[in-house]
């Protein structure tokens, strides 16, 4: 008979938290030391052997004038949250965006921070790169990848939209993936088994700047092996580093001790007019359902 696991002593929990903080600090210090040793520019990280070129770990500086996230601690949408771009950040910010965009355009895979968990991105229109993501994840090719864009306006090129634009802007950017009918513009090798595609516009200034810097949509998935937990620091997916071209370290995402912070985005299917279907509850279920039902009158597809 299975027995319930005994709770961890408070001292053990505190020790584990201290260890996580030390590991995260050590990783960032390693990158800083490598950057100083390499001189100006982005630092190669010894011993990683990422992708076909030199391994690089980029420390992401804070964005100057970045707007606050539109979802509060309880997942409530912030009243009147700004939807404009953050003011340009320091030179290091622009260098990080340029380095990531360059790695993607060279066919590489790049680990990135988002508004929910760490992700791995490639160019969605690059079939070889898409295959590399599936290989990295150890994922069944029948499980779809989402695309990531920088702005709502770009969504119409890659999807057939049957909901009001105001609805899109109420949910995006944010921790939500909207599933819509794909258009003919999208790479036919991306999720060829379905006529639908999930769309993300993360509420993260780096991800939006990166998406804007690329010629087409990004394919985006979580930075973990399929069936394993989502990651909130770059150290938590270091086993994937050797297969990546670049790792962008934006620091811890949320509370690394909180399971709720690892839920990922809420995935909702809006492909049927007047209906919605929750595919994955994720971290923003309640506010998403409230917007869809109360403001726009959409009904759950099961009803």
mmCIF file of C-alpha atoms in Angstrom:
data_model
loop_
_atom_site.group_PDB
_atom_site.id
_atom_site.type_symbol
_atom_site.label_atom_id
_atom_site.label_comp_id
_atom_site.label_asym_id
_atom_site.label_seq_id
_atom_site.Cartn_x
_atom_site.Cartn_y
_atom_site.Cartn_z
ATOM 1 C CA UNK A 1 0.000 0.000 0.000
ATOM 2 C CA UNK A 2 1.322 3.452 -0.866
ATOM 3 C CA UNK A 3 1.919 5.750 2.082
ATOM 4 C CA UNK A 4 1.830 9.523 2.068
ATOM 5 C CA UNK A 5 5.245 11.143 1.995
ATOM 6 C CA UNK A 6 6.141 12.919 5.181
ATOM 7 C CA UNK A 7 6.420 16.699 4.853
ATOM 8 C CA UNK A 8 9.904 18.105 4.507
ATOM 9 C CA UNK A 9 11.217 19.756 7.668
ATOM 10 C CA UNK A 10 11.218 23.536 7.577
ATOM 11 C CA UNK A 11 14.990 23.536 7.886
ATOM 12 C CA UNK A 12 15.347 21.295 4.834
ATOM 13 C CA UNK A 13 13.083 23.563 2.791
ATOM 14 C CA UNK A 14 15.105 26.618 3.786
ATOM 15 C CA UNK A 15 18.341 24.838 2.948
ATOM 16 C CA UNK A 16 16.978 23.834 -0.478
ATOM 17 C CA UNK A 17 15.967 27.418 -1.189
ATOM 18 C CA UNK A 18 19.404 28.683 -0.198
ATOM 19 C CA UNK A 19 20.988 26.091 -2.487
ATOM 20 C CA UNK A 20 18.822 27.192 -5.435
ATOM 21 C CA UNK A 21 19.764 30.818 -4.848
ATOM 22 C CA UNK A 22 23.459 29.929 -4.643
ATOM 23 C CA UNK A 23 23.244 27.909 -7.880
ATOM 24 C CA UNK A 24 21.496 30.717 -9.746
ATOM 25 C CA UNK A 25 24.009 33.251 -8.447
ATOM 26 C CA UNK A 26 26.893 30.985 -9.421
ATOM 27 C CA UNK A 27 25.599 30.656 -12.975
ATOM 28 C CA UNK A 28 25.286 34.402 -13.390
ATOM 29 C CA UNK A 29 28.754 34.977 -11.912
ATOM 30 C CA UNK A 30 30.167 32.393 -14.307
ATOM 31 C CA UNK A 31 28.677 34.244 -17.250
ATOM 32 C CA UNK A 32 29.958 37.596 -15.993
ATOM 33 C CA UNK A 33 33.436 36.183 -15.527
ATOM 34 C CA UNK A 34 33.388 34.729 -19.032
ATOM 35 C CA UNK A 35 32.205 38.053 -20.444
ATOM 36 C CA UNK A 36 35.039 39.931 -18.763
ATOM 37 C CA UNK A 37 37.548 37.368 -20.022
ATOM 38 C CA UNK A 38 36.213 37.667 -23.561
ATOM 39 C CA UNK A 39 36.305 41.452 -23.551
ATOM 40 C CA UNK A 40 33.550 43.550 -25.149
ATOM 41 C CA UNK A 41 30.554 41.737 -26.565
ATOM 42 C CA UNK A 42 28.724 38.586 -25.611
ATOM 43 C CA UNK A 43 30.593 35.899 -23.725
ATOM 44 C CA UNK A 44 31.382 32.362 -24.833
ATOM 45 C CA UNK A 45 30.758 29.906 -22.015
ATOM 46 C CA UNK A 46 33.562 27.317 -21.794
ATOM 47 C CA UNK A 47 32.673 23.648 -22.011
ATOM 48 C CA UNK A 48 29.123 23.880 -23.322
ATOM 49 C CA UNK A 49 29.695 23.325 -27.035
ATOM 50 C CA UNK A 50 26.306 24.737 -27.970
ATOM 51 C CA UNK A 51 25.094 23.932 -31.444
ATOM 52 C CA UNK A 52 27.353 24.181 -34.483
ATOM 53 C CA UNK A 53 29.176 27.290 -33.200
ATOM 54 C CA UNK A 54 30.490 28.678 -29.946
ATOM 55 C CA UNK A 55 28.412 28.335 -26.812
ATOM 56 C CA UNK A 56 27.116 31.616 -25.432
ATOM 57 C CA UNK A 57 25.227 32.528 -22.280
ATOM 58 C CA UNK A 58 23.815 36.046 -22.404
ATOM 59 C CA UNK A 59 22.839 37.904 -19.249
ATOM 60 C CA UNK A 60 19.771 39.992 -20.021
ATOM 61 C CA UNK A 61 19.931 43.500 -18.487
ATOM 62 C CA UNK A 62 16.772 45.181 -17.174
ATOM 63 C CA UNK A 63 14.673 47.009 -19.775
ATOM 64 C CA UNK A 64 14.606 50.754 -19.193
ATOM 65 C CA UNK A 65 11.031 51.967 -18.968
ATOM 66 C CA UNK A 66 9.520 48.498 -19.381
ATOM 67 C CA UNK A 67 5.835 48.449 -18.520
ATOM 68 C CA UNK A 68 4.532 46.297 -15.656
ATOM 69 C CA UNK A 69 2.982 42.926 -16.378
ATOM 70 C CA UNK A 70 -0.783 43.155 -17.000
ATOM 71 C CA UNK A 71 -1.588 40.309 -14.608
ATOM 72 C CA UNK A 72 -1.315 40.806 -10.865
ATOM 73 C CA UNK A 73 -0.330 38.341 -8.171
ATOM 74 C CA UNK A 74 -3.785 36.750 -8.234
ATOM 75 C CA UNK A 75 -3.921 36.574 -12.044
ATOM 76 C CA UNK A 76 -6.210 39.618 -12.274
ATOM 77 C CA UNK A 77 -5.795 41.785 -15.375
ATOM 78 C CA UNK A 78 -4.323 45.169 -14.430
ATOM 79 C CA UNK A 79 -6.658 48.063 -15.142
ATOM 80 C CA UNK A 80 -5.645 49.932 -18.267
ATOM 81 C CA UNK A 81 -2.294 48.171 -18.667
ATOM 82 C CA UNK A 82 -0.199 49.871 -21.351
ATOM 83 C CA UNK A 83 0.175 47.975 -24.602
ATOM 84 C CA UNK A 84 2.992 50.021 -26.125
ATOM 85 C CA UNK A 85 6.608 49.056 -26.531
ATOM 86 C CA UNK A 86 9.038 49.643 -23.648
ATOM 87 C CA UNK A 87 11.489 52.471 -24.098
ATOM 88 C CA UNK A 88 14.751 51.370 -25.692
ATOM 89 C CA UNK A 89 17.005 49.689 -23.149
ATOM 90 C CA UNK A 90 20.765 50.023 -22.777
ATOM 91 C CA UNK A 91 23.212 48.911 -25.438
ATOM 92 C CA UNK A 92 23.531 45.522 -23.751
ATOM 93 C CA UNK A 93 19.798 44.945 -24.215
ATOM 94 C CA UNK A 94 20.029 45.672 -27.937
ATOM 95 C CA UNK A 95 23.096 43.427 -28.198
ATOM 96 C CA UNK A 96 21.208 40.566 -26.539
ATOM 97 C CA UNK A 97 18.278 40.950 -28.946
ATOM 98 C CA UNK A 98 20.650 41.112 -31.927
ATOM 99 C CA UNK A 99 22.610 38.066 -30.756
ATOM 100 C CA UNK A 100 19.444 36.002 -30.306
ATOM 101 C CA UNK A 101 17.986 37.125 -33.640
ATOM 102 C CA UNK A 102 21.273 36.297 -35.372
ATOM 103 C CA UNK A 103 21.388 32.821 -33.845
ATOM 104 C CA UNK A 104 17.798 32.167 -34.901
ATOM 105 C CA UNK A 105 18.364 33.371 -38.449
ATOM 106 C CA UNK A 106 21.400 31.074 -38.659
ATOM 107 C CA UNK A 107 19.067 28.146 -37.978
ATOM 108 C CA UNK A 108 19.847 27.796 -34.273
ATOM 109 C CA UNK A 109 17.761 27.117 -31.192
ATOM 110 C CA UNK A 110 17.723 29.812 -28.510
ATOM 111 C CA UNK A 111 16.605 29.505 -24.882
ATOM 112 C CA UNK A 112 14.595 32.549 -23.836
ATOM 113 C CA UNK A 113 12.749 33.940 -20.799
ATOM 114 C CA UNK A 114 9.016 34.531 -21.227
ATOM 115 C CA UNK A 115 6.241 35.845 -18.994
ATOM 116 C CA UNK A 116 5.504 32.329 -17.707
ATOM 117 C CA UNK A 117 8.453 29.883 -17.925
ATOM 118 C CA UNK A 118 11.698 29.555 -19.886
ATOM 119 C CA UNK A 119 11.235 28.569 -23.513
ATOM 120 C CA UNK A 120 13.185 27.409 -26.543
ATOM 121 C CA UNK A 121 12.606 29.232 -29.814
ATOM 122 C CA UNK A 122 13.507 28.808 -33.482
ATOM 123 C CA UNK A 123 12.246 30.342 -36.707
ATOM 124 C CA UNK A 124 8.882 28.771 -37.461
ATOM 125 C CA UNK A 125 9.433 29.066 -41.207
ATOM 126 C CA UNK A 126 12.725 27.101 -40.973
ATOM 127 C CA UNK A 127 11.780 23.433 -41.347
ATOM 128 C CA UNK A 128 15.196 22.120 -40.275
ATOM 129 C CA UNK A 129 15.102 24.217 -37.110
ATOM 130 C CA UNK A 130 11.580 22.995 -36.310
ATOM 131 C CA UNK A 131 12.811 19.399 -36.580
ATOM 132 C CA UNK A 132 15.681 20.312 -34.244
ATOM 133 C CA UNK A 133 13.243 21.503 -31.578
ATOM 134 C CA UNK A 134 11.386 18.193 -31.690
ATOM 135 C CA UNK A 135 14.691 16.354 -31.376
ATOM 136 C CA UNK A 136 15.752 18.558 -28.463
ATOM 137 C CA UNK A 137 12.507 17.965 -26.602
ATOM 138 C CA UNK A 138 12.329 14.255 -27.320
ATOM 139 C CA UNK A 139 8.787 15.084 -28.377
ATOM 140 C CA UNK A 140 6.384 13.128 -30.526
ATOM 141 C CA UNK A 141 6.092 14.903 -33.864
ATOM 142 C CA UNK A 142 2.308 14.854 -33.534
ATOM 143 C CA UNK A 143 2.365 17.314 -30.615
ATOM 144 C CA UNK A 144 2.039 20.856 -32.002
ATOM 145 C CA UNK A 145 4.347 23.822 -31.471
ATOM 146 C CA UNK A 146 3.015 27.325 -30.848
ATOM 147 C CA UNK A 147 4.160 30.376 -32.770
ATOM 148 C CA UNK A 148 5.319 33.563 -31.077
ATOM 149 C CA UNK A 149 4.797 37.073 -32.423
ATOM 150 C CA UNK A 150 5.683 40.547 -31.190
ATOM 151 C CA UNK A 151 2.388 42.308 -31.910
ATOM 152 C CA UNK A 152 -1.289 41.525 -32.440
ATOM 153 C CA UNK A 153 -1.190 43.103 -35.908
ATOM 154 C CA UNK A 154 1.133 40.368 -37.192
ATOM 155 C CA UNK A 155 -1.267 37.631 -36.100
ATOM 156 C CA UNK A 156 -3.581 38.189 -39.073
ATOM 157 C CA UNK A 157 -0.885 37.128 -41.553
ATOM 158 C CA UNK A 158 -0.515 33.662 -40.069
ATOM 159 C CA UNK A 159 -4.038 32.966 -38.762
ATOM 160 C CA UNK A 160 -7.660 33.220 -39.845
ATOM 161 C CA UNK A 161 -9.245 35.233 -37.036
ATOM 162 C CA UNK A 162 -12.964 34.954 -36.218
ATOM 163 C CA UNK A 163 -13.033 36.989 -32.995
ATOM 164 C CA UNK A 164 -12.976 40.769 -32.479
ATOM 165 C CA UNK A 165 -9.569 42.432 -32.412
ATOM 166 C CA UNK A 166 -10.514 43.917 -29.045
ATOM 167 C CA UNK A 167 -10.727 40.377 -27.634
ATOM 168 C CA UNK A 168 -7.225 39.625 -28.914
ATOM 169 C CA UNK A 169 -5.921 42.793 -27.278
ATOM 170 C CA UNK A 170 -7.648 41.970 -23.998
ATOM 171 C CA UNK A 171 -5.664 38.733 -23.801
ATOM 172 C CA UNK A 172 -2.456 39.563 -25.673
ATOM 173 C CA UNK A 173 0.258 40.235 -24.804
ATOM 174 C CA UNK A 174 -0.162 37.982 -21.810
ATOM 175 C CA UNK A 175 0.212 34.456 -20.411
ATOM 176 C CA UNK A 176 -2.320 33.007 -22.866
ATOM 177 C CA UNK A 177 -1.986 30.874 -26.009
ATOM 178 C CA UNK A 178 -4.821 31.391 -28.502
ATOM 179 C CA UNK A 179 -5.531 28.489 -30.875
ATOM 180 C CA UNK A 180 -6.823 29.645 -34.253
ATOM 181 C CA UNK A 181 -7.135 28.427 -37.840
ATOM 182 C CA UNK A 182 -3.733 28.693 -39.504
ATOM 183 C CA UNK A 183 -3.285 30.535 -42.791
ATOM 184 C CA UNK A 184 -1.433 29.435 -45.914
ATOM 185 C CA UNK A 185 1.447 31.771 -44.975
ATOM 186 C CA UNK A 186 2.614 29.466 -42.189
ATOM 187 C CA UNK A 187 5.305 26.869 -42.870
ATOM 188 C CA UNK A 188 3.572 23.677 -43.986
ATOM 189 C CA UNK A 189 6.169 21.612 -42.097
ATOM 190 C CA UNK A 190 5.097 23.207 -38.796
ATOM 191 C CA UNK A 191 2.355 21.025 -37.301
ATOM 192 C CA UNK A 192 1.368 19.561 -40.701
ATOM 193 C CA UNK A 193 -1.166 17.244 -39.039
ATOM 194 C CA UNK A 194 -3.536 20.041 -37.963
ATOM 195 C CA UNK A 195 -5.262 23.054 -39.498
ATOM 196 C CA UNK A 196 -4.880 24.945 -36.192
ATOM 197 C CA UNK A 197 -2.000 26.782 -34.560
ATOM 198 C CA UNK A 198 -1.430 28.222 -31.094
ATOM 199 C CA UNK A 199 -0.297 31.845 -30.942
ATOM 200 C CA UNK A 200 1.701 33.447 -28.127
ATOM 201 C CA UNK A 201 2.564 37.108 -27.605
ATOM 202 C CA UNK A 202 4.380 36.935 -24.261
ATOM 203 C CA UNK A 203 4.108 39.879 -21.901
ATOM 204 C CA UNK A 204 7.899 40.123 -21.803
ATOM 205 C CA UNK A 205 9.738 43.012 -23.477
ATOM 206 C CA UNK A 206 12.700 40.888 -24.585
ATOM 207 C CA UNK A 207 10.493 38.310 -26.293
ATOM 208 C CA UNK A 208 8.484 40.976 -28.068
ATOM 209 C CA UNK A 209 11.618 42.789 -29.223
ATOM 210 C CA UNK A 210 13.121 39.496 -30.396
ATOM 211 C CA UNK A 211 9.989 38.536 -32.339
ATOM 212 C CA UNK A 212 9.953 41.971 -33.992
ATOM 213 C CA UNK A 213 13.610 41.565 -34.958
ATOM 214 C CA UNK A 214 12.953 38.326 -36.861
ATOM 215 C CA UNK A 215 11.548 38.108 -40.399
ATOM 216 C CA UNK A 216 8.756 35.675 -39.503
ATOM 217 C CA UNK A 217 7.109 34.043 -36.500
ATOM 218 C CA UNK A 218 9.067 32.097 -33.917
ATOM 219 C CA UNK A 219 8.207 28.530 -32.981
ATOM 220 C CA UNK A 220 8.154 28.413 -29.194
ATOM 221 C CA UNK A 221 8.039 25.595 -26.667
ATOM 222 C CA UNK A 222 8.989 25.204 -23.026
ATOM 223 C CA UNK A 223 12.662 24.650 -22.134
ATOM 224 C CA UNK A 224 12.406 21.107 -20.829
ATOM 225 C CA UNK A 225 12.262 17.533 -22.027
ATOM 226 C CA UNK A 226 8.690 16.536 -22.880
ATOM 227 C CA UNK A 227 6.765 15.228 -19.840
ATOM 228 C CA UNK A 228 9.215 16.913 -17.425
ATOM 229 C CA UNK A 229 8.447 20.016 -15.376
ATOM 230 C CA UNK A 230 8.674 23.562 -16.702
ATOM 231 C CA UNK A 231 11.765 25.604 -15.838
ATOM 232 C CA UNK A 232 12.104 28.963 -14.101
ATOM 233 C CA UNK A 233 15.915 29.402 -14.202
ATOM 234 C CA UNK A 234 18.516 28.598 -16.855
ATOM 235 C CA UNK A 235 20.229 26.099 -14.559
ATOM 236 C CA UNK A 236 17.094 23.969 -14.441
ATOM 237 C CA UNK A 237 17.500 23.054 -18.110
ATOM 238 C CA UNK A 238 21.295 22.954 -18.336
ATOM 239 C CA UNK A 239 21.119 19.420 -19.760
ATOM 240 C CA UNK A 240 19.709 21.028 -22.924
ATOM 241 C CA UNK A 241 22.494 23.608 -23.273
ATOM 242 C CA UNK A 242 24.745 21.485 -25.521
ATOM 243 C CA UNK A 243 22.021 21.446 -28.187
ATOM 244 C CA UNK A 244 21.346 25.190 -28.099
ATOM 245 C CA UNK A 245 23.029 28.037 -29.967
ATOM 246 C CA UNK A 246 22.337 30.653 -27.287
ATOM 247 C CA UNK A 247 20.986 30.780 -23.736
ATOM 248 C CA UNK A 248 19.443 34.113 -22.696
ATOM 249 C CA UNK A 249 19.447 34.372 -18.896
ATOM 250 C CA UNK A 250 16.728 36.744 -17.737
ATOM 251 C CA UNK A 251 17.025 35.625 -14.104
ATOM 252 C CA UNK A 252 14.479 33.573 -12.158
ATOM 253 C CA UNK A 253 10.914 33.778 -13.476
ATOM 254 C CA UNK A 254 8.539 34.035 -10.525
ATOM 255 C CA UNK A 255 8.911 32.068 -7.300
ATOM 256 C CA UNK A 256 10.940 28.939 -8.043
ATOM 257 C CA UNK A 257 9.419 27.264 -4.963
ATOM 258 C CA UNK A 258 5.842 27.773 -6.174
ATOM 259 C CA UNK A 259 4.251 25.027 -8.335
ATOM 260 C CA UNK A 260 1.765 27.616 -9.633
ATOM 261 C CA UNK A 261 4.628 29.494 -11.306
ATOM 262 C CA UNK A 262 5.361 26.433 -13.459
ATOM 263 C CA UNK A 263 1.901 26.045 -14.978
ATOM 264 C CA UNK A 264 2.736 27.760 -18.252
ATOM 265 C CA UNK A 265 0.296 29.730 -20.364
ATOM 266 C CA UNK A 266 -3.434 29.132 -20.470
ATOM 267 C CA UNK A 267 -4.255 27.514 -23.839
ATOM 268 C CA UNK A 268 -7.689 28.308 -25.269
ATOM 269 C CA UNK A 269 -9.146 27.225 -28.624
ATOM 270 C CA UNK A 270 -11.047 30.039 -30.378
ATOM 271 C CA UNK A 271 -11.273 28.368 -33.793
ATOM 272 C CA UNK A 272 -15.053 27.806 -33.571
ATOM 273 C CA UNK A 273 -17.115 30.998 -33.874
ATOM 274 C CA UNK A 274 -18.964 31.931 -30.699
ATOM 275 C CA UNK A 275 -17.275 29.158 -28.694
ATOM 276 C CA UNK A 276 -14.146 28.563 -26.680
ATOM 277 C CA UNK A 277 -12.467 25.440 -25.378
ATOM 278 C CA UNK A 278 -9.809 25.307 -22.657
ATOM 279 C CA UNK A 279 -7.025 22.987 -23.795
ATOM 280 C CA UNK A 280 -4.732 23.682 -20.821
ATOM 281 C CA UNK A 281 -5.795 25.611 -17.682
ATOM 282 C CA UNK A 282 -2.363 27.170 -17.185
ATOM 283 C CA UNK A 283 -1.657 30.179 -14.997
ATOM 284 C CA UNK A 284 -4.376 32.591 -16.195
ATOM 285 C CA UNK A 285 -7.508 30.461 -16.411
ATOM 286 C CA UNK A 286 -9.921 32.512 -14.291
ATOM 287 C CA UNK A 287 -9.318 35.946 -15.878
ATOM 288 C CA UNK A 288 -9.265 34.424 -19.373
ATOM 289 C CA UNK A 289 -12.611 32.657 -18.948
ATOM 290 C CA UNK A 290 -14.124 35.769 -17.374
ATOM 291 C CA UNK A 291 -13.135 37.885 -20.379
ATOM 292 C CA UNK A 292 -14.398 35.346 -22.902
ATOM 293 C CA UNK A 293 -17.738 34.686 -21.193
ATOM 294 C CA UNK A 294 -18.714 37.950 -19.538
ATOM 295 C CA UNK A 295 -17.309 40.521 -21.958
ATOM 296 C CA UNK A 296 -17.708 38.708 -25.285
ATOM 297 C CA UNK A 297 -20.466 36.187 -24.592
ATOM 298 C CA UNK A 298 -18.554 33.167 -25.815
ATOM 299 C CA UNK A 299 -19.790 29.785 -24.623
ATOM 300 C CA UNK A 300 -17.730 26.762 -23.595
ATOM 301 C CA UNK A 301 -17.628 24.459 -26.609
ATOM 302 C CA UNK A 302 -18.760 21.461 -24.538
ATOM 303 C CA UNK A 303 -22.050 23.194 -23.820
#
